[in-house]
Amino acid sequence: MESMSLLDPKDRRRWPVPSRRWVTLILATAATAALAAPAFCQTTTYSFTGVSYTAVQPPYLATQRLSGSFTVAAPLPAFRPLSDLAPALAAMSFHDGVEGQSLADSFICRFEIATDGAGAVTQWRILLRRSPYNPLDPQHSIETLGNVGILQGADFVGTGPAGVNPCDPIVAAPAASSAAQGSWISDHPQPSLPTIYTYAGRPYTSAAPPYSLGGQLSGSVTFANPLPAFLPLADVTPALAGFAFSDGVESRTFANSFVCRFEVATDGAGAISRWHITLARSPYNPGDPHHVIESFGQPGVLSGIDVAGTGTAGPGPCDAIALAPMASSSAQGSWISSQPLPPDPSTYNYTGDPYTSATPPYSLGGAVQGSLTLAGPLPPYLPLTDVTPAIVAFAFDDGVETRTLADSFLCAFEVATDGTGNITRWRISLRRFPYNTGDPHHAIDSNGQPGVVQGADFAGSGTAPADPCGVMALSPFGSSNTQGIWQTDHPLPLVPTLYRYTGAPYVSALPPYASGGNLTGSLAVDHPLPPFLPLTDITPAIVGLAFSDGVATRALADSFLCRFEVATDGAGAITRWQIGLREFPYAPLSPQHAIESSGLPDPFGGIDLVGTGDANAAPCGTTSLDPYASSGMHGTWTNESATSVVEIPALDRRGILILVLALGALAMSRLRA
């Protein structure tokens, strides 16, 4: 077979010439990666230093404070929302001046961490209890809380009678506490490229003095690095480096504001495309005048607005209040970034299965066809997520009418991806815009999911309900009884990866199961799981699976995937999981085989439970297993390439810089070509 170079002139049509902007981006990104690469290849420790206690009971002293650290396999990602980090902990140790807690002797009741735009810890919720414990016996507790903004966290430590459960509330005496939160440092701090997002509101269309018509809300927010693409509507308060918003009468800044809400979402190029921001004056007193700035924005035919003004403060600083005087716009403003990412328009084409039921003008054999365009390719392992903020354009045709971004209510547009970034699960519901209650109203609905339970397409017209997205009966209509498929013009390369599970021996079993047997299994995906994955449903990304309990085997083709959630550590290894598999097909009250496996950070542990029982009315309903087998603890996971494992030597800084120069030379040669 004749070989062909990737840059063969005969295949030039596949390799568009990059612009100078792209070459600059490649070089800048490669240089940043070169400087940061050693950190990303190493375990990383985050050290905590608390402030001195302000309330103490002996043996605690006012000169003492809480200190501690945790270690993960790689630096924490930037813009991490407040979420459970326990599955990723490689080590952990905290000492309150009297007693310490480590990974080996603690119940991790809570270990939630959030980061800023450079991956630094800025918000946290940690609660540790001594292990082992007995109810009512003395149990040591360490709790530390931290926030961004004027509402500070604190440290609480001490010993008290244990509750029934290891993490139940306890009254600690002796105890100590601080009046403010401590701070964190990392031994592998990440580079920063401060980025400012500037907001320009639309002119006020309603205003009372001192506000005036034609005025507007303006503002800016700063992060340590550019926002990532495809950020769902999320609280970015932990990542705020600073902000300033002015309504023309008063200004809200980090130093004088309660951040009641600061949520943003981005499109495929990282631009802010949806937001909900509420800022209130600090300090405040209930019953006194209280200033508020609020801004909403969303893509599509339903626009957001800006509202600002002053009203009587409620009991809480963020309570709803009536504003007078006030000003408001009738449409949302827009954002620009000081470090815009270059767009990489990506299109996803949908081909629906033929209609199996139809009334004229729909016909049997017709189908829903569609396309979705985003500013950049979807990331792999995206859980079912609302991508409305990222949509640049779409068009879905049911053979009779077409729905587009300009003439549709986006009642639902959620997608999930596999390991290569292709759409494998979705929930889309589009309705005609504009509409009038009681008039004919067009709808296109499409649902899909991997596995033995199929989705379907449903399209047609009916009488519009009071709500544009409300339930309505369609007549005429066309529908399929199976789902279609998606294809992308930006597929990621395949890197087949196999994860193997080895369960702990059964400690309880009824024949044909036997004590000492165990659950074994394998999971195949198209690309390695990402590091720091929170407990997430990865069903959309599963290419194959096989789990055997020694008596029966569950595979992708003959199983209901009732639950398949995993979490990973900083190296992408599976460290936490909840798996529930049931036999397919099944009939209620008939024997149905089940495999369940759970894994939690020690000392909570997990368990494997397998066997057969009478099927419930629902395929994943609760059932009693007889015969059955169970382990007393969870097993372990390993992973490898699904084809072969190749050792690649790590590059030192000099090697990485050489690689960067080589990439730069290649980019420049392509530019000249």
mmCIF file of N, CA, C and O in Angstrom, residues 64 85 106 148 188 218 249 344 448 609:
data_model
loop_
_atom_site.group_PDB
_atom_site.id
_atom_site.type_symbol
_atom_site.label_atom_id
_atom_site.label_comp_id
_atom_site.label_asym_id
_atom_site.label_seq_id
_atom_site.Cartn_x
_atom_site.Cartn_y
_atom_site.Cartn_z
ATOM 1 N N GLN A 64 -2.602 29.186 69.162
ATOM 2 C CA GLN A 64 -2.637 28.076 68.206
ATOM 3 C C GLN A 64 -3.540 28.394 67.028
ATOM 4 O O GLN A 64 -4.346 29.327 67.058
ATOM 5 N N LEU A 85 -13.715 16.666 46.392
ATOM 6 C CA LEU A 85 -12.373 16.297 45.958
ATOM 7 C C LEU A 85 -11.910 14.985 46.586
ATOM 8 O O LEU A 85 -10.839 14.483 46.272
ATOM 9 N N SER A 106 -9.403 9.074 59.442
ATOM 10 C CA SER A 106 -10.470 10.086 59.375
ATOM 11 C C SER A 106 -11.655 9.621 58.545
ATOM 12 O O SER A 106 -11.489 8.943 57.522
ATOM 13 N N VAL A 148 -15.092 33.466 49.080
ATOM 14 C CA VAL A 148 -14.542 34.628 48.395
ATOM 15 C C VAL A 148 -15.466 35.813 48.655
ATOM 16 O O VAL A 148 -16.683 35.680 48.570
ATOM 17 N N HIS A 188 2.935 23.968 43.342
ATOM 18 C CA HIS A 188 3.023 24.054 41.883
ATOM 19 C C HIS A 188 2.017 25.087 41.374
ATOM 20 O O HIS A 188 1.042 24.744 40.702
ATOM 21 N N SER A 218 -23.010 49.504 33.263
ATOM 22 C CA SER A 218 -21.723 49.133 32.679
ATOM 23 C C SER A 218 -20.884 48.468 33.764
ATOM 24 O O SER A 218 -21.094 48.701 34.956
ATOM 25 N N VAL A 249 -25.516 55.812 38.992
ATOM 26 C CA VAL A 249 -25.772 56.518 40.250
ATOM 27 C C VAL A 249 -24.854 55.994 41.350
ATOM 28 O O VAL A 249 -24.272 56.747 42.116
ATOM 29 N N ASP A 344 -13.492 28.213 16.513
ATOM 30 C CA ASP A 344 -13.232 27.056 15.653
ATOM 31 C C ASP A 344 -14.591 26.442 15.342
ATOM 32 O O ASP A 344 -14.965 25.410 15.910
ATOM 33 N N GLY A 448 -32.384 10.966 22.742
ATOM 34 C CA GLY A 448 -31.523 9.827 22.461
ATOM 35 C C GLY A 448 -30.640 9.496 23.636
ATOM 36 O O GLY A 448 -30.253 10.383 24.404
ATOM 37 N N LEU A 609 -22.522 -6.408 45.176
ATOM 38 C CA LEU A 609 -23.707 -7.204 45.468
ATOM 39 C C LEU A 609 -24.253 -7.734 44.158
ATOM 40 O O LEU A 609 -24.572 -6.950 43.245
#
